[in-house]
C-alpha positions as a Python dict, from the first residue, in 0.01 Angstrom:
ca = {
    (1, 'M'): (0, 0, 0),
    (2, 'S'): (-289, -78, -126),
    (3, 'G'): (-385, 274, -276),
    (4, 'L'): (-91, 244, -451),
    (5, 'I'): (-118, -89, -608),
    (6, 'N'): (-437, 101, -720),
    (7, 'F'): (-292, 428, -868),
    (8, 'I'): (-88, 170, -1080),
    (9, 'L'): (-390, -53, -1196),
    (10, 'I'): (-568, 252, -1296),
    (11, 'L'): (-222, 474, -1479),
    (12, 'G'): (-212, 124, -1657),
    (13, 'F'): (-558, 84, -1803),
    (14, 'V'): (-574, 450, -1883),
    (15, 'I'): (-167, 407, -2035),
    (16, 'I'): (-478, 46, -2227),
    (17, 'V'): (-719, 229, -2316),
    (18, 'A'): (-485, 539, -2475),
    (19, 'A'): (-280, 345, -2689),
    (20, 'S'): (-538, 181, -2854),
    (21, 'L'): (-751, 483, -2950),
    (22, 'L'): (-481, 611, -3073),
    (23, 'F'): (-450, 292, -3284),
    (24, 'F'): (-768, 326, -3393),
    (25, 'F'): (-780, 632, -3561),
    (26, 'L'): (-407, 581, -3708),
    (27, 'Y'): (-535, 300, -3890),
    (28, 'R'): (-914, 482, -3979),
    (29, 'K'): (-610, 695, -4087),
    (30, 'V'): (-383, 491, -4338),
    (31, 'N'): (-708, 326, -4427),
    (32, 'K'): (-876, 549, -4650),
    (33, 'F'): (-518, 737, -4746),
    (34, 'F'): (-535, 328, -4925),
    (35, 'R'): (-877, 378, -4977),
    (36, 'S'): (-855, 643, -5178),
    (37, 'F'): (-619, 591, -5454),
    (38, 'G'): (-932, 287, -5564),
    (39, 'K'): (-1133, 498, -5567),
    (40, 'S'): (-1272, 811, -5921),
    (41, 'T'): (-1341, 1099, -5902),
    (42, 'E'): (-1678, 1286, -5943),
    (43, 'H'): (-1745, 1600, -6193),
    (44, 'N'): (-2112, 1763, -6107),
    (45, 'G'): (-2183, 1477, -5897),
    (46, 'R'): (-2151, 1199, -6153),
    (47, 'H'): (-1862, 944, -6201),
    (48, 'R'): (-1624, 1061, -6508),
    (49, 'G'): (-1366, 727, -6610),
    (50, 'G'): (-1342, 535, -6296),
    (51, 'G'): (-1232, 214, -6409),
    (52, 'N'): (-1501, -55, -6331),
    (53, 'T'): (-1474, -509, -6342),
    (54, 'Y'): (-1663, -695, -6545),
    (55, 'G'): (-1630, -1075, -6501),
    (56, 'N'): (-1205, -1059, -6611),
    (57, 'K'): (-1240, -778, -6768),
    (58, 'S'): (-1202, -424, -6733),
    (59, 'G'): (-1345, -114, -6919),
    (60, 'I'): (-1359, 310, -6921),
    (61, 'I'): (-1757, 393, -6947),
    (62, 'D'): (-1731, 732, -7017),
    (63, 'V'): (-2041, 876, -6863),
    (64, 'R'): (-2091, 1222, -7047),
    (65, 'T'): (-2333, 1352, -7264),
    (66, 'P'): (-2250, 1312, -7692),
    (67, 'E'): (-2232, 1668, -7664),
    (68, 'Q'): (-1997, 1738, -7417),
    (69, 'A'): (-1789, 1493, -7569),
    (70, 'N'): (-1768, 1546, -7933),
    (71, 'R'): (-1701, 1964, -7824),
    (72, 'K'): (-1393, 2095, -7969),
    (73, 'I'): (-1065, 2221, -7714),
    (74, 'F'): (-1021, 2477, -7986),
    (75, 'K'): (-1148, 2761, -8097),
    (76, 'E'): (-1144, 2811, -8472),
    (77, 'G'): (-873, 3071, -8491),
    (78, 'E'): (-622, 2889, -8297),
    (79, 'G'): (-337, 2607, -8343),
    (80, 'E'): (-71, 2579, -8613),
    (81, 'Y'): (-66, 2493, -8901),
    (82, 'V'): (249, 2323, -9048),
    (83, 'D'): (338, 2319, -9460),
    (84, 'F'): (560, 2019, -9458),
    (85, 'T'): (680, 1775, -9843),
    (86, 'E'): (737, 1405, -9861),
    (87, 'I'): (1068, 1340, -9824),
    (88, 'D'): (1104, 945, -10149),
    (89, 'D'): (1320, 719, -9945),
    (90, 'K'): (1477, 573, -10237),
}
């Protein structure tokens, strides 16, 4: 009889510890998932455009070099030219 009670107590303790560990790992995963939305992405080891808060104001800091910020996106021959004429609404 005493052996059965000890077995039940040990089994209950193991179940409580296992449930606690499961809850802890699930909590960490969910917390990490939601915290990932608040972090800015990184590119070449530098933060790119993460929102920063300054007092009551929020803003975005551009950390690109002037060469990166002013570079042309399209090549010289690319693009489309549209010939148009203005229409007078009178």
